[in-house]
Amino acid sequence: MNFDISENESMIKQMVKDFAEKEIRPNIMKWDESQEFPVELFKKAGELGLMGVLVPTEYGGAGMGYNEYIMVIREIAKVCGSIGLSVAAHNSLCTNHILKFGNEEQKKKWLPKLATAEWIGAWGLTEANTGSDAGRMQCTAKQDGDYWVINGSKNFITHGKSGDVMVVIVRTGELLDSHGMTAFVVERGTEGFKAGKKEDKLGMRASETAEVIFDNCRVHKDNILGELGEGFIQAMKVLDGGRISIGSLGLGIGEGALEAAINYAKEREQFGKPIASFQGISFKLADMATEIEGAKLLLYQAADKLMKGENVMKLSAMAKYKASEVGVMAATEAVQIFGGYGYIKEFPVEKFFRDSKLCTIGEGTSEIQKLVIARALLK
């Protein structure tokens, strides 16, 4: 692996950094406290190619690879985890599922709108009673001529209320049959497709999370991605990239927390000198930086193998597990370094602290990542 940043990557990094500082940072706490999902911000991100990072240029995307994608998510998450989460979910789940498994007609129909953020994408696997245990999903689709009728609901869906199009995995066969689930694309405005409750969350509050309800929702067979019964298998492959995506989010939050902690430790004085000069503080910074560097190496290694077409299930699980836990660790230590001010919303680290925890839960909990890793080791 070549760890040098190319001139092009350096330009992309600076572009995203400038975007985050200008368009995101001034509004962080306003969006957080009101739980506002700033749709217009994502339209601006789409103009810069940040909503179709991995989409080839022939479909209106930026045509970049995973190294650039990790960089995009990291730079946004250093400023705001919520916005980073929504950019990640749009890119790696909905858009990437269509890119990976859609036919040419489907790609031409949906990808240009998603890649430019003309449409915001959502993706649905989780249900109220089936989180990690997705095989027991109760949302079903029954065939009726050229249409499939979907009934049930999906839970904890990013952009479940504001999304214009959703890739949803539903049961079309027998319970617990890994080949009994199918992926459908459903557009907003389709009869019987509506949003339910929007969740009031601890963190990631500017990234919309809502229930999605299907009530005799009729979807044409042309909206099936891939073959009938392949939905669960597809979802697992999509989540390989999604784990790298959420790992990048956790890494960016950790890096943002570290930067804030370093700056504060240099400025804050106690006993007549900056607290950075005390070993108790400097060792915390050293631990944070070392753990962040380790997570970074795992993420880029997983991305490298993914771009080469290799199986990355184990490595992406390791990267997601490590990076998400490091994000929590770094944010926690940053709050401690800030002391009482770390608990105050006026200072940045309390938000990193709240946002970071989602990374150990979303797109597969840390416990599920360890299960995936252990199974691969013992196979």
Coordinates of C-alpha atoms in Angstrom, one line a residue:
M1 CA 0.0 0.0 0.0
N2 CA 1.1 3.5 -0.8
F3 CA 0.3 5.8 2.1
D4 CA 1.3 9.0 0.3
I5 CA -1.6 11.4 -0.4
S6 CA -1.6 12.2 -4.1
E7 CA -2.0 15.8 -5.3
N8 CA -5.6 15.1 -6.4
E9 CA -6.4 13.6 -2.9
S10 CA -4.9 16.6 -1.3
M11 CA -7.1 18.9 -3.3
I12 CA -10.2 16.9 -2.5
K13 CA -9.3 17.0 1.2
Q14 CA -8.9 20.7 1.2
M15 CA -12.2 21.1 -0.7
V16 CA -14.1 19.1 1.8
K17 CA -12.4 20.8 4.7
D18 CA -13.3 24.2 3.3
F19 CA -16.9 23.1 2.7
A20 CA -17.2 21.8 6.3
E21 CA -15.8 25.0 7.8
K22 CA -18.0 27.3 5.7
E23 CA -21.3 25.4 5.4
I24 CA -21.4 23.1 8.4
R25 CA -19.5 24.5 11.4
P26 CA -21.5 27.7 11.8
N27 CA -24.8 25.7 12.1
I28 CA -23.8 22.7 14.1
M29 CA -25.6 23.4 17.4
K30 CA -28.6 25.0 15.7
W31 CA -29.2 21.8 13.7
D32 CA -28.4 19.6 16.7
E33 CA -30.7 21.2 19.1
S34 CA -33.7 21.5 16.7
Q35 CA -32.9 18.1 15.1
E36 CA -33.1 19.8 11.7
F37 CA -32.2 17.7 8.7
P38 CA -30.6 20.4 6.5
V39 CA -31.6 19.2 3.0
E40 CA -30.2 22.2 1.2
L41 CA -26.8 21.5 2.7
F42 CA -26.8 18.1 1.0
K43 CA -27.8 19.7 -2.3
K44 CA -24.6 21.9 -2.0
A45 CA -22.6 18.8 -1.2
G46 CA -24.1 17.2 -4.3
E47 CA -22.8 20.0 -6.4
L48 CA -19.3 19.2 -5.2
G49 CA -19.6 15.5 -6.0
L50 CA -19.8 14.5 -2.3
M51 CA -23.1 12.7 -2.6
G52 CA -21.9 10.4 -5.4
V53 CA -18.3 9.8 -4.5
L54 CA -18.1 6.2 -5.7
V55 CA -20.6 6.6 -8.6
P56 CA -18.9 6.6 -12.1
T57 CA -18.9 9.8 -14.0
E58 CA -21.2 8.3 -16.7
Y59 CA -24.0 8.3 -14.1
G60 CA -23.3 11.8 -12.8
G61 CA -21.0 10.8 -10.0
A62 CA -17.5 11.9 -9.0
G63 CA -16.0 8.5 -10.0
M64 CA -13.6 8.3 -7.1
G65 CA -12.4 5.3 -5.0
Y66 CA -12.6 4.3 -1.4
N67 CA -9.4 6.2 -0.4
E68 CA -11.1 9.4 -1.4
Y69 CA -14.4 8.3 0.1
I70 CA -12.8 7.7 3.5
M71 CA -11.2 11.1 3.3
V72 CA -14.5 12.8 2.6
I73 CA -16.3 11.2 5.5
R74 CA -13.4 11.8 7.9
E75 CA -13.1 15.5 7.1
I76 CA -16.8 16.1 7.5
A77 CA -17.0 14.1 10.7
K78 CA -14.1 16.0 12.2
V79 CA -16.6 19.0 12.2
C80 CA -20.0 17.2 12.6
G81 CA -20.8 13.5 13.0
S82 CA -24.4 14.0 12.0
I83 CA -23.7 15.4 8.6
G84 CA -21.0 12.8 8.1
L85 CA -23.5 10.1 9.0
S86 CA -26.0 11.3 6.4
V87 CA -23.4 11.6 3.7
A88 CA -22.1 8.1 4.5
A89 CA -25.6 6.5 4.5
H90 CA -26.6 8.1 1.3
N91 CA -23.4 7.1 -0.5
S92 CA -22.6 3.7 0.9
L93 CA -26.1 2.2 1.4
C94 CA -28.8 3.4 -1.0
T95 CA -26.7 4.7 -3.8
N96 CA -24.1 1.9 -3.5
H97 CA -26.7 -0.8 -3.5
I98 CA -28.1 0.4 -6.8
L99 CA -24.6 0.8 -8.2
K100 CA -23.6 -2.7 -7.2
F101 CA -26.8 -4.6 -8.1
G102 CA -28.9 -2.5 -10.4
N103 CA -29.2 -3.2 -14.1
E104 CA -28.2 -0.6 -16.6
E105 CA -31.7 0.8 -16.9
Q106 CA -32.0 1.1 -13.1
K107 CA -28.6 2.8 -12.8
K108 CA -29.5 5.4 -15.5
K109 CA -32.8 6.0 -13.8
W110 CA -31.7 6.6 -10.2
L111 CA -28.0 7.1 -9.9
P112 CA -27.8 10.6 -11.6
K113 CA -30.4 11.9 -9.2
L114 CA -28.7 10.4 -6.2
A115 CA -25.2 11.3 -7.2
T116 CA -26.1 15.0 -7.5
A117 CA -28.4 15.0 -4.4
E118 CA -31.4 16.0 -6.5
W119 CA -32.8 13.0 -4.6
I120 CA -31.8 11.9 -1.1
G121 CA -31.5 8.2 -0.6
A122 CA -32.6 5.9 2.2
W123 CA -31.9 2.2 2.8
G124 CA -33.9 -0.2 4.9
L125 CA -33.1 -3.5 6.5
T126 CA -33.7 -3.1 10.3
E127 CA -37.1 -3.5 11.9
A128 CA -38.4 -2.8 15.4
N129 CA -37.9 -6.5 16.5
T130 CA -35.2 -7.5 14.1
G131 CA -32.0 -5.5 14.4
S132 CA -29.0 -7.9 14.4
D133 CA -31.3 -10.8 13.7
A134 CA -32.4 -9.5 10.2
G135 CA -33.4 -13.0 9.0
R136 CA -36.6 -12.8 11.1
M137 CA -37.9 -9.7 9.3
Q138 CA -41.7 -9.4 9.2
C139 CA -42.0 -6.9 6.4
T140 CA -43.1 -8.9 3.4
A141 CA -43.9 -8.6 -0.3
K142 CA -46.5 -10.7 -2.1
Q143 CA -46.6 -10.9 -5.9
D144 CA -49.7 -9.7 -7.7
G145 CA -49.1 -9.9 -11.5
D146 CA -46.4 -7.5 -12.5
Y147 CA -46.5 -5.9 -9.1
W148 CA -45.4 -6.8 -5.6
V149 CA -47.4 -5.6 -2.6
I150 CA -45.3 -4.7 0.4
N151 CA -46.7 -4.6 3.9
G152 CA -44.9 -3.9 7.2
S153 CA -42.4 -1.4 8.5
K154 CA -38.7 -0.6 8.8
N155 CA -37.1 1.1 11.8
F156 CA -34.2 3.4 12.5
I157 CA -34.0 4.4 8.8
T158 CA -31.7 7.3 8.0
H159 CA -33.6 9.8 5.8
G160 CA -36.8 7.7 6.4
K161 CA -38.9 10.9 6.3
S162 CA -37.1 13.1 3.8
G163 CA -35.6 10.5 1.5
D164 CA -36.8 10.6 -2.1
V165 CA -36.0 7.0 -2.9
M166 CA -35.4 4.0 -0.7
V167 CA -33.8 0.6 -1.2
V168 CA -35.7 -1.8 1.1
I169 CA -35.0 -5.5 1.8
V170 CA -38.2 -7.4 2.5
R171 CA -39.2 -11.0 2.9
T172 CA -40.5 -12.7 -0.3
G173 CA -39.9 -16.3 0.8
E174 CA -39.8 -18.3 4.0
L175 CA -38.8 -17.0 7.4
L176 CA -35.1 -17.5 8.1
D177 CA -34.3 -18.4 4.5
S178 CA -31.3 -16.3 3.5
H179 CA -32.5 -16.6 -0.1
G180 CA -36.0 -15.6 0.9
M181 CA -35.5 -11.8 0.9
T182 CA -35.5 -9.4 -2.0
A183 CA -34.4 -5.8 -2.5
F184 CA -36.8 -3.3 -4.0
V185 CA -36.4 0.4 -5.0
V186 CA -39.4 2.5 -3.8
E187 CA -39.8 6.1 -4.8
R188 CA -41.4 8.7 -2.5
G189 CA -45.0 9.3 -3.5
T190 CA -45.7 5.6 -4.2
E191 CA -49.1 4.9 -2.7
G192 CA -48.8 3.1 0.6
F193 CA -45.3 4.3 1.2
K194 CA -45.1 6.7 4.1
A195 CA -42.9 7.9 7.0
G196 CA -43.8 7.1 10.6
K197 CA -42.2 8.4 13.8
K198 CA -39.1 10.5 13.7
E199 CA -36.7 9.4 16.5
D200 CA -35.5 11.9 19.2
K201 CA -31.9 10.9 19.6
L202 CA -29.0 11.3 22.0
G203 CA -26.6 12.2 19.2
M204 CA -26.4 12.5 15.5
R205 CA -29.4 14.7 15.8
A206 CA -29.1 16.5 12.5
S207 CA -29.1 13.2 10.7
E208 CA -32.8 12.2 10.3
T209 CA -33.8 8.8 11.6
A210 CA -37.4 7.6 11.2
E211 CA -39.7 4.7 10.9
V212 CA -41.0 3.8 7.4
I213 CA -44.4 2.2 6.9
F214 CA -45.6 0.1 3.9
D215 CA -49.4 -0.3 3.7
N216 CA -50.3 -2.3 0.6
C217 CA -47.5 -0.5 -1.2
R218 CA -47.5 -1.7 -4.9
V219 CA -44.1 -1.8 -6.5
H220 CA -43.5 -2.9 -10.1
K221 CA -41.3 -5.9 -10.7
D222 CA -38.9 -3.6 -12.6
N223 CA -37.9 -2.1 -9.3
I224 CA -36.4 -5.4 -8.0
L225 CA -32.6 -5.1 -7.7
G226 CA -30.8 -8.2 -9.0
E227 CA -32.7 -11.4 -8.8
L228 CA -35.6 -12.4 -6.6
G229 CA -34.4 -13.8 -3.3
E230 CA -31.0 -12.1 -3.4
G231 CA -31.8 -9.2 -1.2
F232 CA -30.2 -10.5 2.0
I233 CA -27.0 -11.6 0.3
Q234 CA -26.8 -8.2 -1.5
A235 CA -27.3 -6.4 1.8
M236 CA -24.4 -8.3 3.4
K237 CA -22.1 -7.2 0.6
V238 CA -23.3 -3.7 0.7
L239 CA -22.6 -3.7 4.5
D240 CA -19.0 -4.6 3.8
G241 CA -18.5 -1.2 2.3
G242 CA -20.9 0.3 4.9
R243 CA -18.6 -0.9 7.7
I244 CA -15.7 1.0 6.1
S245 CA -18.0 4.0 5.8
I246 CA -19.1 4.0 9.5
G247 CA -15.5 3.2 10.5
S248 CA -14.5 6.4 8.7
L249 CA -17.2 8.3 10.5
G250 CA -15.9 7.0 13.9
L251 CA -12.3 7.8 12.9
G252 CA -13.3 11.4 11.8
I253 CA -15.1 12.0 15.1
G254 CA -12.1 10.7 17.0
E255 CA -9.7 12.9 15.0
G256 CA -12.0 15.9 15.6
A257 CA -12.0 15.2 19.3
L258 CA -8.2 14.8 19.4
E259 CA -7.7 18.1 17.6
A260 CA -10.0 19.9 20.0
A261 CA -8.3 18.3 23.0
I262 CA -4.8 19.2 21.8
N263 CA -5.8 22.8 21.2
Y264 CA -7.5 23.1 24.6
A265 CA -4.6 21.4 26.5
K266 CA -2.2 23.9 25.0
E267 CA -4.3 26.9 26.0
R268 CA -5.8 25.9 29.4
E269 CA -3.5 26.7 32.3
Q270 CA -3.6 25.2 35.8
F271 CA -0.9 25.6 38.5
G272 CA 0.8 28.2 36.4
K273 CA 1.3 26.2 33.2
P274 CA -0.6 24.6 30.3
I275 CA -2.3 21.4 31.2
A276 CA -0.6 19.8 28.2
S277 CA 2.6 19.9 30.2
F278 CA 1.2 17.4 32.8
Q279 CA 1.9 13.8 32.1
G280 CA -1.7 12.8 33.0
I281 CA -2.9 14.9 30.1
S282 CA -0.1 14.3 27.6
F283 CA -0.4 10.5 28.0
K284 CA -4.1 10.7 27.2
L285 CA -3.3 12.6 24.0
A286 CA -0.6 10.0 23.1
D287 CA -3.0 7.1 23.6
M288 CA -5.7 8.9 21.6
A289 CA -3.3 9.6 18.7
T290 CA -1.9 6.0 18.7
E291 CA -5.3 4.4 18.7
I292 CA -6.5 6.7 15.9
E293 CA -3.5 5.8 13.8
G294 CA -4.1 2.1 14.2
A295 CA -7.8 2.5 13.2
K296 CA -6.7 4.5 10.2
L297 CA -4.4 1.8 9.0
L298 CA -7.1 -0.9 9.3
L299 CA -9.6 1.2 7.4
Y300 CA -7.3 2.0 4.5
Q301 CA -6.2 -1.6 4.3
A302 CA -9.8 -2.7 4.1
A303 CA -10.5 -0.1 1.4
D304 CA -7.4 -1.2 -0.6
K305 CA -8.6 -4.8 -0.7
L306 CA -12.2 -3.8 -1.5
M307 CA -11.0 -1.9 -4.5
K308 CA -9.0 -4.9 -5.6
G309 CA -12.2 -7.0 -5.5
E310 CA -11.0 -9.2 -2.6
N311 CA -13.2 -10.5 0.1
V312 CA -13.1 -7.9 2.9
M313 CA -15.8 -9.3 5.3
K314 CA -13.4 -10.0 8.1
L315 CA -11.2 -6.9 7.5
S316 CA -14.0 -4.5 7.1
A317 CA -15.6 -5.8 10.4
M318 CA -12.2 -5.3 12.1
A319 CA -11.9 -1.8 10.7
K320 CA -15.4 -0.8 11.7
Y321 CA -15.1 -2.4 15.2
K322 CA -11.8 -0.7 15.9
A323 CA -12.5 2.7 14.4
S324 CA -15.9 3.1 16.0
E325 CA -14.6 2.1 19.5
V326 CA -11.7 4.4 19.0
G327 CA -14.1 7.2 18.2
V328 CA -15.9 6.7 21.5
M329 CA -12.6 6.4 23.4
A330 CA -11.2 9.6 21.9
A331 CA -14.4 11.6 22.5
T332 CA -14.5 10.3 26.1
E333 CA -10.9 11.3 26.8
A334 CA -11.5 14.7 25.2
V335 CA -14.4 15.4 27.5
Q336 CA -12.1 14.4 30.5
I337 CA -9.3 16.7 29.2
F338 CA -11.8 19.6 28.9
G339 CA -13.0 18.9 32.5
G340 CA -16.1 20.8 33.4
Y341 CA -16.1 22.6 30.1
G342 CA -16.2 19.3 28.3
Y343 CA -19.8 18.9 29.7
I344 CA -20.9 22.3 28.3
K345 CA -22.5 22.6 24.9
E346 CA -20.6 25.8 24.2
F347 CA -17.5 23.6 23.7
P348 CA -17.2 21.0 20.9
V349 CA -16.3 17.8 22.6
E350 CA -19.7 17.1 24.3
K351 CA -21.2 16.7 20.8
F352 CA -18.4 14.4 19.7
F353 CA -19.1 12.4 22.8
R354 CA -22.8 12.1 22.0
D355 CA -22.3 11.4 18.3
S356 CA -19.6 8.8 18.7
K357 CA -21.7 6.2 20.4
L358 CA -23.8 5.6 17.3
C359 CA -20.8 4.3 15.4
T360 CA -20.6 1.3 17.7
I361 CA -24.3 0.5 17.1
G362 CA -25.3 1.5 13.5
E363 CA -24.6 -0.9 10.5
G364 CA -23.8 -3.7 12.9
T365 CA -23.0 -3.4 16.6
S366 CA -19.5 -4.0 17.9
E367 CA -20.7 -7.3 19.2
I368 CA -21.8 -8.3 15.7
Q369 CA -18.5 -7.2 14.3
K370 CA -16.7 -9.5 16.8
L371 CA -19.0 -12.3 15.8
V372 CA -18.2 -11.8 12.1
I373 CA -14.5 -11.7 12.8
A374 CA -14.6 -14.8 15.0
R375 CA -16.5 -16.8 12.4
A376 CA -14.0 -15.9 9.8
L377 CA -11.1 -16.9 12.0
L378 CA -12.7 -20.2 12.9
K379 CA -14.0 -21.1 9.4

